[in-house]
mmCIF file of C-alpha atoms and ligand atoms in Angstrom:
data_model
loop_
_atom_site.group_PDB
_atom_site.id
_atom_site.type_symbol
_atom_site.label_atom_id
_atom_site.label_comp_id
_atom_site.label_asym_id
_atom_site.label_seq_id
_atom_site.Cartn_x
_atom_site.Cartn_y
_atom_site.Cartn_z
ATOM 1 C CA MET A 1 16.381 8.023 17.023
ATOM 2 C CA GLY A 2 16.289 5.516 19.843
ATOM 3 C CA GLU A 3 12.822 5.960 21.320
ATOM 4 C CA THR A 4 9.357 5.020 20.257
ATOM 5 C CA ILE A 5 6.062 6.720 21.074
ATOM 6 C CA SER A 6 4.473 4.756 23.896
ATOM 7 C CA SER A 7 1.000 4.843 22.258
ATOM 8 C CA LEU A 8 2.371 2.593 19.517
ATOM 9 C CA GLN A 9 3.833 -0.129 21.709
ATOM 10 C CA GLY A 10 1.835 -3.345 21.444
ATOM 11 C CA LYS A 11 -0.599 -1.734 18.985
ATOM 12 C CA SER A 12 -1.826 -3.464 15.806
ATOM 13 C CA PHE A 13 -1.462 -1.756 12.425
ATOM 14 C CA LEU A 14 -4.716 -2.420 10.563
ATOM 15 C CA ALA A 15 -5.695 0.841 8.855
ATOM 16 C CA GLU A 16 -4.486 4.453 8.652
ATOM 17 C CA ILE A 17 -7.620 5.717 10.402
ATOM 18 C CA ASP A 18 -6.450 4.125 13.676
ATOM 19 C CA PHE A 19 -3.441 6.500 13.820
ATOM 20 C CA THR A 20 -2.910 10.220 14.346
ATOM 21 C CA ALA A 21 -0.895 12.368 11.947
ATOM 22 C CA GLU A 22 1.842 12.514 14.600
ATOM 23 C CA GLU A 23 2.000 8.700 14.776
ATOM 24 C CA LEU A 24 2.053 8.247 10.990
ATOM 25 C CA LEU A 25 4.807 10.849 10.688
ATOM 26 C CA TYR A 26 6.723 9.139 13.478
ATOM 27 C CA PHE A 27 6.671 5.885 11.446
ATOM 28 C CA LEU A 28 8.149 7.829 8.514
ATOM 29 C CA ASP A 29 10.885 9.411 10.638
ATOM 30 C CA LEU A 30 11.759 6.039 12.100
ATOM 31 C CA ALA A 31 11.756 4.473 8.607
ATOM 32 C CA ALA A 32 14.152 7.155 7.364
ATOM 33 C CA ASP A 33 16.407 6.492 10.358
ATOM 34 C CA LEU A 34 16.336 2.717 9.803
ATOM 35 C CA LYS A 35 16.994 3.213 6.087
ATOM 36 C CA ALA A 36 20.112 5.240 6.902
ATOM 37 C CA LYS A 37 21.218 2.626 9.441
ATOM 38 C CA LYS A 38 20.803 -0.163 6.892
ATOM 39 C CA LYS A 39 22.732 1.765 4.204
ATOM 40 C CA ASN A 40 25.549 2.466 6.687
ATOM 41 C CA GLY A 41 25.728 -1.072 8.051
ATOM 42 C CA ILE A 42 24.627 0.012 11.552
ATOM 43 C CA PRO A 43 22.876 -2.859 13.399
ATOM 44 C CA HIS A 44 19.290 -2.271 14.525
ATOM 45 C CA ARG A 45 18.214 -5.558 16.073
ATOM 46 C CA TYR A 46 15.255 -4.216 18.042
ATOM 47 C CA LEU A 47 13.291 -7.483 17.733
ATOM 48 C CA GLU A 48 16.052 -9.855 18.860
ATOM 49 C CA GLY A 49 14.640 -13.296 19.691
ATOM 50 C CA LYS A 50 11.058 -12.601 18.519
ATOM 51 C CA ASN A 51 9.063 -14.908 16.254
ATOM 52 C CA ILE A 52 6.794 -13.434 13.608
ATOM 53 C CA ALA A 53 4.069 -15.246 11.615
ATOM 54 C CA LEU A 54 3.541 -14.078 8.045
ATOM 55 C CA LEU A 55 0.087 -15.203 6.843
ATOM 56 C CA PHE A 56 -0.614 -14.861 3.133
ATOM 57 C CA GLU A 57 -4.012 -15.780 1.623
ATOM 58 C CA LYS A 58 -3.030 -13.846 -1.531
ATOM 59 C CA THR A 59 0.257 -13.772 -3.438
ATOM 60 C CA SER A 60 2.895 -11.090 -2.868
ATOM 61 C CA THR A 61 6.391 -10.065 -3.887
ATOM 62 C CA ARG A 62 7.071 -6.752 -2.134
ATOM 63 C CA THR A 63 5.082 -7.210 1.066
ATOM 64 C CA ARG A 64 6.319 -10.712 1.746
ATOM 65 C CA CYS A 65 9.943 -9.833 0.987
ATOM 66 C CA ALA A 66 9.787 -6.590 2.957
ATOM 67 C CA PHE A 67 8.380 -8.316 6.064
ATOM 68 C CA THR A 68 10.892 -11.161 5.745
ATOM 69 C CA VAL A 69 13.945 -8.928 5.356
ATOM 70 C CA ALA A 70 12.676 -6.477 7.982
ATOM 71 C CA CYS A 71 12.294 -9.313 10.512
ATOM 72 C CA THR A 72 15.757 -10.637 9.745
ATOM 73 C CA ASP A 73 17.408 -7.193 9.940
ATOM 74 C CA LEU A 74 15.633 -6.600 13.273
ATOM 75 C CA GLY A 75 16.852 -9.936 14.687
ATOM 76 C CA ALA A 76 13.457 -11.709 14.571
ATOM 77 C CA HIS A 77 12.546 -15.010 12.933
ATOM 78 C CA PRO A 78 9.870 -14.768 10.195
ATOM 79 C CA GLU A 79 7.724 -17.836 9.506
ATOM 80 C CA TYR A 80 5.850 -17.757 6.176
ATOM 81 C CA LEU A 81 2.456 -19.483 6.253
ATOM 82 C CA GLY A 82 0.818 -19.524 2.825
ATOM 83 C CA LYS A 83 -2.728 -20.273 1.738
ATOM 84 C CA GLY A 84 -2.281 -24.030 1.631
ATOM 85 C CA ASP A 85 -0.126 -24.301 4.763
ATOM 86 C CA ILE A 86 -2.522 -23.761 7.670
ATOM 87 C CA GLN A 87 -6.151 -24.512 8.542
ATOM 88 C CA LEU A 88 -7.194 -20.833 8.746
ATOM 89 C CA GLY A 89 -10.872 -20.454 7.872
ATOM 90 C CA LYS A 90 -11.105 -23.933 6.305
ATOM 91 C CA LYS A 91 -10.790 -26.365 9.207
ATOM 92 C CA GLU A 92 -10.326 -23.861 12.003
ATOM 93 C CA SER A 93 -11.981 -20.516 12.691
ATOM 94 C CA VAL A 94 -10.017 -17.299 12.467
ATOM 95 C CA GLU A 95 -10.678 -16.767 16.196
ATOM 96 C CA ASP A 96 -9.228 -20.154 17.206
ATOM 97 C CA THR A 97 -6.275 -19.751 14.833
ATOM 98 C CA ALA A 98 -5.556 -16.322 16.323
ATOM 99 C CA LYS A 99 -5.555 -17.772 19.851
ATOM 100 C CA VAL A 100 -3.105 -20.503 18.838
ATOM 101 C CA LEU A 101 -0.756 -18.231 16.884
ATOM 102 C CA GLY A 102 -0.762 -15.652 19.685
ATOM 103 C CA ARG A 103 0.571 -18.268 22.102
ATOM 104 C CA MET A 104 3.507 -19.078 19.838
ATOM 105 C CA PHE A 105 4.337 -15.906 17.939
ATOM 106 C CA ASP A 106 5.126 -12.386 19.153
ATOM 107 C CA GLY A 107 3.400 -10.722 16.189
ATOM 108 C CA ILE A 108 1.349 -11.657 13.112
ATOM 109 C CA GLU A 109 1.250 -10.190 9.597
ATOM 110 C CA PHE A 110 -1.834 -10.978 7.509
ATOM 111 C CA ARG A 111 -2.571 -10.452 3.801
ATOM 112 C CA GLY A 112 -5.913 -11.581 2.472
ATOM 113 C CA PHE A 113 -9.411 -10.825 1.375
ATOM 114 C CA ALA A 114 -11.807 -9.762 4.133
ATOM 115 C CA HIS A 115 -10.768 -6.913 6.408
ATOM 116 C CA LYS A 116 -12.728 -8.580 9.207
ATOM 117 C CA THR A 117 -10.195 -11.445 9.183
ATOM 118 C CA VAL A 118 -7.289 -9.185 10.099
ATOM 119 C CA ARG A 119 -9.497 -7.476 12.685
ATOM 120 C CA SER A 120 -10.403 -10.816 14.245
ATOM 121 C CA LEU A 121 -6.732 -11.842 14.355
ATOM 122 C CA ALA A 122 -5.974 -8.601 16.201
ATOM 123 C CA GLU A 123 -8.890 -9.005 18.613
ATOM 124 C CA ASN A 124 -8.143 -12.613 19.502
ATOM 125 C CA SER A 125 -4.398 -13.202 19.288
ATOM 126 C CA GLY A 126 -3.204 -10.915 22.092
ATOM 127 C CA VAL A 127 -0.198 -9.822 19.994
ATOM 128 C CA PRO A 128 0.292 -6.992 17.469
ATOM 129 C CA VAL A 129 -1.184 -7.771 14.042
ATOM 130 C CA TRP A 130 -0.061 -5.933 10.892
ATOM 131 C CA ASN A 131 -2.233 -5.613 7.792
ATOM 132 C CA GLY A 132 -0.258 -6.631 4.694
ATOM 133 C CA LEU A 133 -3.289 -5.807 2.443
ATOM 134 C CA THR A 134 -6.979 -6.589 2.607
ATOM 135 C CA ASP A 135 -9.720 -5.780 0.111
ATOM 136 C CA MET A 136 -10.347 -2.577 2.069
ATOM 137 C CA TRP A 137 -6.963 -1.101 3.047
ATOM 138 C CA HIS A 138 -3.214 -1.403 2.322
ATOM 139 C CA PRO A 139 -1.697 0.746 5.076
ATOM 140 C CA THR A 140 1.919 -0.443 4.932
ATOM 141 C CA GLN A 141 1.869 0.604 1.264
ATOM 142 C CA THR A 142 0.673 4.079 2.239
ATOM 143 C CA LEU A 143 3.647 4.557 4.549
ATOM 144 C CA ALA A 144 6.059 3.678 1.721
ATOM 145 C CA ASP A 145 4.190 6.064 -0.592
ATOM 146 C CA LEU A 146 4.363 8.904 1.916
ATOM 147 C CA LEU A 147 8.053 8.327 2.598
ATOM 148 C CA THR A 148 8.806 8.378 -1.142
ATOM 149 C CA ILE A 149 6.817 11.585 -1.637
ATOM 150 C CA ARG A 150 8.548 13.240 1.321
ATOM 151 C CA GLU A 151 11.969 12.211 0.009
ATOM 152 C CA HIS A 152 11.233 13.833 -3.354
ATOM 153 C CA ILE A 153 9.168 16.860 -2.428
ATOM 154 C CA GLY A 154 10.628 17.499 1.025
ATOM 155 C CA HIS A 155 7.312 17.643 2.919
ATOM 156 C CA LEU A 156 3.751 16.269 2.843
ATOM 157 C CA ARG A 157 1.519 19.129 3.987
ATOM 158 C CA ASN A 158 -0.515 20.558 1.062
ATOM 159 C CA VAL A 159 1.100 18.197 -1.462
ATOM 160 C CA LYS A 160 -1.448 17.459 -4.194
ATOM 161 C CA LEU A 161 -1.807 13.775 -5.044
ATOM 162 C CA VAL A 162 -4.133 12.443 -7.733
ATOM 163 C CA TYR A 163 -5.017 8.777 -7.708
ATOM 164 C CA VAL A 164 -6.290 7.787 -11.164
ATOM 165 C CA GLY A 165 -8.056 4.486 -11.927
ATOM 166 C CA ASP A 166 -10.070 2.070 -9.788
ATOM 167 C CA GLY A 167 -11.070 4.599 -7.159
ATOM 168 C CA ARG A 168 -12.670 2.142 -4.756
ATOM 169 C CA ASN A 169 -9.872 -0.340 -4.248
ATOM 170 C CA ASN A 170 -7.612 -0.809 -1.209
ATOM 171 C CA ILE A 171 -4.896 1.529 -2.515
ATOM 172 C CA ALA A 172 -7.323 4.344 -3.331
ATOM 173 C CA ASN A 173 -9.020 4.015 0.073
ATOM 174 C CA SER A 174 -5.710 4.019 1.922
ATOM 175 C CA LEU A 175 -4.272 6.998 0.042
ATOM 176 C CA LEU A 176 -7.467 8.994 0.420
ATOM 177 C CA VAL A 177 -7.647 8.535 4.181
ATOM 178 C CA GLY A 178 -3.915 8.268 4.994
ATOM 179 C CA GLY A 179 -2.981 11.230 2.788
ATOM 180 C CA SER A 180 -5.752 13.382 4.282
ATOM 181 C CA ILE A 181 -4.652 12.573 7.847
ATOM 182 C CA VAL A 182 -1.142 13.901 7.173
ATOM 183 C CA GLY A 183 -2.440 17.086 5.513
ATOM 184 C CA MET A 184 -2.164 16.264 1.820
ATOM 185 C CA GLU A 185 -4.712 17.271 -0.807
ATOM 186 C CA VAL A 186 -5.922 13.955 -2.206
ATOM 187 C CA ARG A 187 -7.968 13.731 -5.390
ATOM 188 C CA ILE A 188 -9.574 10.552 -6.692
ATOM 189 C CA CYS A 189 -10.121 10.527 -10.444
ATOM 190 C CA ALA A 190 -12.287 7.652 -11.671
ATOM 191 C CA PRO A 191 -15.477 6.907 -13.577
ATOM 192 C CA LYS A 192 -18.451 7.397 -11.266
ATOM 193 C CA SER A 193 -19.148 3.671 -10.856
ATOM 194 C CA LEU A 194 -15.621 3.270 -9.398
ATOM 195 C CA TRP A 195 -15.708 6.111 -6.888
ATOM 196 C CA PRO A 196 -14.813 5.320 -3.277
ATOM 197 C CA ALA A 197 -17.606 4.298 -0.908
ATOM 198 C CA GLN A 198 -19.237 7.303 0.751
ATOM 199 C CA GLU A 199 -18.085 6.123 4.185
ATOM 200 C CA VAL A 200 -14.446 6.229 3.041
ATOM 201 C CA ILE A 201 -14.919 9.744 1.656
ATOM 202 C CA TYR A 202 -16.436 10.806 5.004
ATOM 203 C CA LEU A 203 -13.413 9.426 6.881
ATOM 204 C CA ALA A 204 -11.063 11.517 4.711
ATOM 205 C CA GLN A 205 -13.260 14.611 5.041
ATOM 206 C CA LYS A 206 -12.843 14.471 8.819
ATOM 207 C CA PHE A 207 -9.224 15.506 8.230
ATOM 208 C CA SER A 208 -9.378 17.574 5.061
ATOM 209 C CA ASP A 209 -11.762 20.013 3.418
ATOM 210 C CA ARG A 210 -9.950 19.631 0.093
ATOM 211 C CA VAL A 211 -10.918 16.042 -0.789
ATOM 212 C CA MET A 212 -11.826 15.843 -4.477
ATOM 213 C CA VAL A 213 -13.601 12.909 -6.142
ATOM 214 C CA THR A 214 -14.160 13.513 -9.831
ATOM 215 C CA SER A 215 -14.418 11.771 -13.178
ATOM 216 C CA SER A 216 -12.766 14.730 -14.935
ATOM 217 C CA ILE A 217 -9.084 14.128 -15.696
ATOM 218 C CA ASP A 218 -8.495 17.789 -16.550
ATOM 219 C CA GLU A 219 -9.920 18.945 -13.226
ATOM 220 C CA ALA A 220 -8.034 16.320 -11.202
ATOM 221 C CA VAL A 221 -4.535 16.547 -12.629
ATOM 222 C CA ALA A 222 -4.190 20.333 -12.977
ATOM 223 C CA GLY A 223 -1.237 21.494 -10.884
ATOM 224 C CA THR A 224 -0.741 18.156 -9.160
ATOM 225 C CA ASP A 225 2.545 17.095 -7.539
ATOM 226 C CA VAL A 226 1.969 13.324 -7.673
ATOM 227 C CA ILE A 227 0.084 11.042 -10.066
ATOM 228 C CA TYR A 228 -0.611 7.606 -8.667
ATOM 229 C CA THR A 229 -2.276 4.621 -10.281
ATOM 230 C CA ASP A 230 -2.822 0.945 -9.545
ATOM 231 C CA VAL A 231 -3.968 -2.106 -11.498
ATOM 232 C CA TRP A 232 -7.465 -1.895 -12.973
ATOM 233 C CA VAL A 233 -8.312 -5.348 -11.591
ATOM 234 C CA SER A 234 -7.267 -6.234 -8.063
ATOM 235 C CA MET A 235 -6.494 -9.702 -6.710
ATOM 236 C CA GLY A 236 -9.678 -11.745 -6.491
ATOM 237 C CA GLU A 237 -11.496 -9.798 -9.256
ATOM 238 C CA GLU A 238 -9.859 -11.452 -12.260
ATOM 239 C CA ASP A 239 -13.231 -11.952 -14.008
ATOM 240 C CA LYS A 240 -13.573 -8.168 -14.379
ATOM 241 C CA PHE A 241 -10.874 -7.402 -16.968
ATOM 242 C CA ALA A 242 -13.252 -6.708 -19.901
ATOM 243 C CA GLU A 243 -15.505 -4.391 -17.877
ATOM 244 C CA ARG A 244 -12.584 -2.477 -16.335
ATOM 245 C CA ILE A 245 -10.746 -2.048 -19.638
ATOM 246 C CA GLU A 246 -13.878 -0.466 -21.068
ATOM 247 C CA LEU A 247 -14.341 1.833 -18.068
ATOM 248 C CA LEU A 248 -10.733 2.724 -17.333
ATOM 249 C CA SER A 249 -8.973 3.005 -20.715
ATOM 250 C CA PRO A 250 -9.562 6.796 -20.781
ATOM 251 C CA TYR A 251 -7.849 6.958 -17.358
ATOM 252 C CA GLN A 252 -4.555 5.391 -18.447
ATOM 253 C CA VAL A 253 -1.559 7.348 -17.159
ATOM 254 C CA ASN A 254 0.296 8.407 -20.316
ATOM 255 C CA MET A 255 2.525 11.316 -21.359
ATOM 256 C CA GLN A 256 -0.500 13.344 -22.387
ATOM 257 C CA MET A 257 -1.835 13.109 -18.824
ATOM 258 C CA ILE A 258 1.600 13.969 -17.379
ATOM 259 C CA LYS A 259 1.718 17.090 -19.601
ATOM 260 C CA LYS A 260 -1.774 18.107 -18.492
ATOM 261 C CA THR A 261 -0.472 18.531 -14.932
ATOM 262 C CA GLY A 262 1.536 21.551 -16.084
ATOM 263 C CA ASN A 263 4.222 20.420 -13.631
ATOM 264 C CA ASP A 264 7.449 19.201 -15.200
ATOM 265 C CA ASP A 265 8.546 17.817 -11.809
ATOM 266 C CA VAL A 266 5.377 15.777 -11.202
ATOM 267 C CA ILE A 267 6.223 12.335 -9.813
ATOM 268 C CA PHE A 268 4.567 9.102 -10.871
ATOM 269 C CA LEU A 269 3.910 6.380 -8.296
ATOM 270 C CA HIS A 270 2.415 2.877 -8.516
ATOM 271 C CA CYS A 271 2.273 0.302 -5.723
ATOM 272 C CA LEU A 272 3.243 -2.422 -8.267
ATOM 273 C CA PRO A 273 2.940 -4.918 -9.839
ATOM 274 C CA ALA A 274 2.059 -2.911 -12.986
ATOM 275 C CA PHE A 275 0.860 -3.788 -16.475
ATOM 276 C CA HIS A 276 3.018 -1.524 -18.632
ATOM 277 C CA ASP A 277 4.240 -3.955 -21.306
ATOM 278 C CA LEU A 278 3.720 -7.478 -22.651
ATOM 279 C CA GLU A 279 6.238 -9.152 -20.336
ATOM 280 C CA THR A 280 3.612 -10.836 -18.115
ATOM 281 C CA MET A 281 1.194 -13.716 -18.614
ATOM 282 C CA TYR A 282 -1.845 -11.498 -17.947
ATOM 283 C CA GLY A 283 -0.383 -8.737 -20.128
ATOM 284 C CA LYS A 284 -0.090 -11.161 -23.068
ATOM 285 C CA GLU A 285 -3.610 -12.535 -22.518
ATOM 286 C CA ILE A 286 -5.081 -9.025 -22.429
ATOM 287 C CA TYR A 287 -3.240 -8.142 -25.628
ATOM 288 C CA GLU A 288 -4.615 -11.235 -27.374
ATOM 289 C CA LYS A 289 -8.201 -10.650 -26.174
ATOM 290 C CA HIS A 290 -8.444 -6.853 -26.125
ATOM 291 C CA GLY A 291 -5.536 -5.560 -28.234
ATOM 292 C CA LEU A 292 -4.060 -3.462 -25.371
ATOM 293 C CA ARG A 293 -0.265 -3.443 -25.051
ATOM 294 C CA GLU A 294 -0.289 -1.405 -21.831
ATOM 295 C CA MET A 295 -2.999 -0.909 -19.260
ATOM 296 C CA GLU A 296 -3.035 1.522 -16.310
ATOM 297 C CA VAL A 297 0.295 3.157 -17.265
ATOM 298 C CA THR A 298 2.273 3.364 -20.489
ATOM 299 C CA ASP A 299 5.761 1.934 -20.639
ATOM 300 C CA GLU A 300 6.957 5.437 -21.542
ATOM 301 C CA VAL A 301 5.701 6.955 -18.260
ATOM 302 C CA PHE A 302 6.753 3.902 -16.238
ATOM 303 C CA ARG A 303 10.349 4.307 -17.422
ATOM 304 C CA SER A 304 10.369 8.124 -17.493
ATOM 305 C CA LYS A 305 12.178 10.557 -15.175
ATOM 306 C CA HIS A 306 8.833 11.108 -13.423
ATOM 307 C CA SER A 307 8.600 7.516 -12.244
ATOM 308 C CA LYS A 308 9.823 6.723 -8.717
ATOM 309 C CA VAL A 309 8.212 3.292 -8.518
ATOM 310 C CA PHE A 310 11.301 1.292 -7.612
ATOM 311 C CA GLU A 311 12.340 3.702 -4.852
ATOM 312 C CA GLN A 312 8.761 3.387 -3.636
ATOM 313 C CA ALA A 313 9.080 -0.429 -3.708
ATOM 314 C CA GLU A 314 12.326 -0.281 -1.716
ATOM 315 C CA ASN A 315 10.655 1.945 0.846
ATOM 316 C CA ARG A 316 8.243 -0.906 1.637
ATOM 317 C CA LEU A 317 11.149 -2.502 3.500
ATOM 318 C CA HIS A 318 12.110 0.538 5.559
ATOM 319 C CA THR A 319 8.548 1.516 6.460
ATOM 320 C CA ILE A 320 7.456 -2.018 7.371
ATOM 321 C CA LYS A 321 10.563 -2.287 9.508
ATOM 322 C CA ALA A 322 9.561 0.929 11.267
ATOM 323 C CA VAL A 323 6.081 -0.435 12.006
ATOM 324 C CA LEU A 324 7.539 -3.660 13.439
ATOM 325 C CA ALA A 325 10.122 -1.800 15.533
ATOM 326 C CA ALA A 326 7.696 0.811 16.878
ATOM 327 C CA THR A 327 4.923 -1.627 17.787
ATOM 328 C CA LEU A 328 6.965 -4.599 19.013
ATOM 329 C CA GLY A 329 10.591 -3.560 19.319
ATOM 330 C CA ASN A 330 12.758 -2.953 22.307
ATOM 331 C CA MET A 331 14.310 0.373 21.344
ATOM 332 C CA GLU A 332 15.889 1.303 24.686
HETATM 333 N N1 CP B 401 2.624 -3.367 -3.583
HETATM 334 C C1 CP B 401 2.463 -4.605 -3.080
HETATM 335 O O1 CP B 401 1.782 -4.821 -2.072
HETATM 336 O O2 CP B 401 3.125 -5.559 -3.768
HETATM 337 P P1 CP B 401 3.011 -7.129 -3.536
HETATM 338 O O3 CP B 401 1.602 -7.526 -3.934
HETATM 339 O O4 CP B 401 4.053 -7.732 -4.418
HETATM 340 O O5 CP B 401 3.233 -7.422 -2.085
HETATM 341 N N1 NVA B 402 -5.174 -3.154 -5.606
HETATM 342 C C1 NVA B 402 -4.174 -4.174 -5.746
HETATM 343 C C2 NVA B 402 -2.966 -3.821 -4.925
HETATM 344 C C3 NVA B 402 -1.820 -4.782 -5.048
HETATM 345 C C4 NVA B 402 -0.639 -4.377 -4.237
HETATM 346 C C5 NVA B 402 -4.733 -5.510 -5.325
HETATM 347 O O1 NVA B 402 -5.422 -5.574 -4.300
HETATM 348 O O2 NVA B 402 -4.514 -6.496 -6.040
#
């Protein structure tokens, strides 16, 4: 694979809805190719000499490391700019910051709160901008999820994926829309107060007539190929633990839920980080206050044969690399 699709060159990667099924699948094919190249020690320095800004308003392990390693493997220089490092939004507007960064960097990654920030960076910088997570969407995660599903199931069309938990967060939104674009049957299973916004459901329904949003676990998980969950409390909502525990405890992914699928080969995915034991500060605090040893997924499921979460985490690298190469790379 040495060519890119011309529609992607110079384009920002802000949300799945901005891309066709063909383009999303192209990113996956390119990611698979780059993964094989990396494993076989074949150089793929398509971004030789480029400089990339990595802006993080929120913390990150996978996204930051994936962008950093992807840049390095592609021959580019990544520059990490954390919350306290630049003026963004405090002393200088997003628009002005974008104009400055665009004159120095060849591309910008942004992780943060408001989706309008990443949009403004894209509108004003004049260089490709990649969304490393906002409150609304997490599209580079979706690509890793789709690649992992395709590696295990062999295809995406008609694959049934149930997302269980906080059905209106960035991961749920992205899976609902991104999965529907590529022809999957996406089901969101959550208490009614945590259902996706109607406008997000409408976006998915443009691509699929099999979108399901339900509070019934039995209805959602029957015959599914993939069960996906995420944290009950996303970054920036840390005051909501008590309320979410109350609402979402019945939606914990446990062996009983896995059995209800009736599919012994069902795969379990989670974008990570996950609360599946007491080995974290938050995990310990929740145990002391609420008596829960595990939250959105049990340790048993997390460590079971169904769980592909670490392959999924590794695929963040290969898929992010594909996005960088396709939108900014010289792949002649
Ligand atoms: N899944 C994910 O985005 O992980 P990080 O928050 O560690 O980047
Ligand atoms: N919904 C989570 C995803 C983390 C990768 C959050 O926004 O914190």
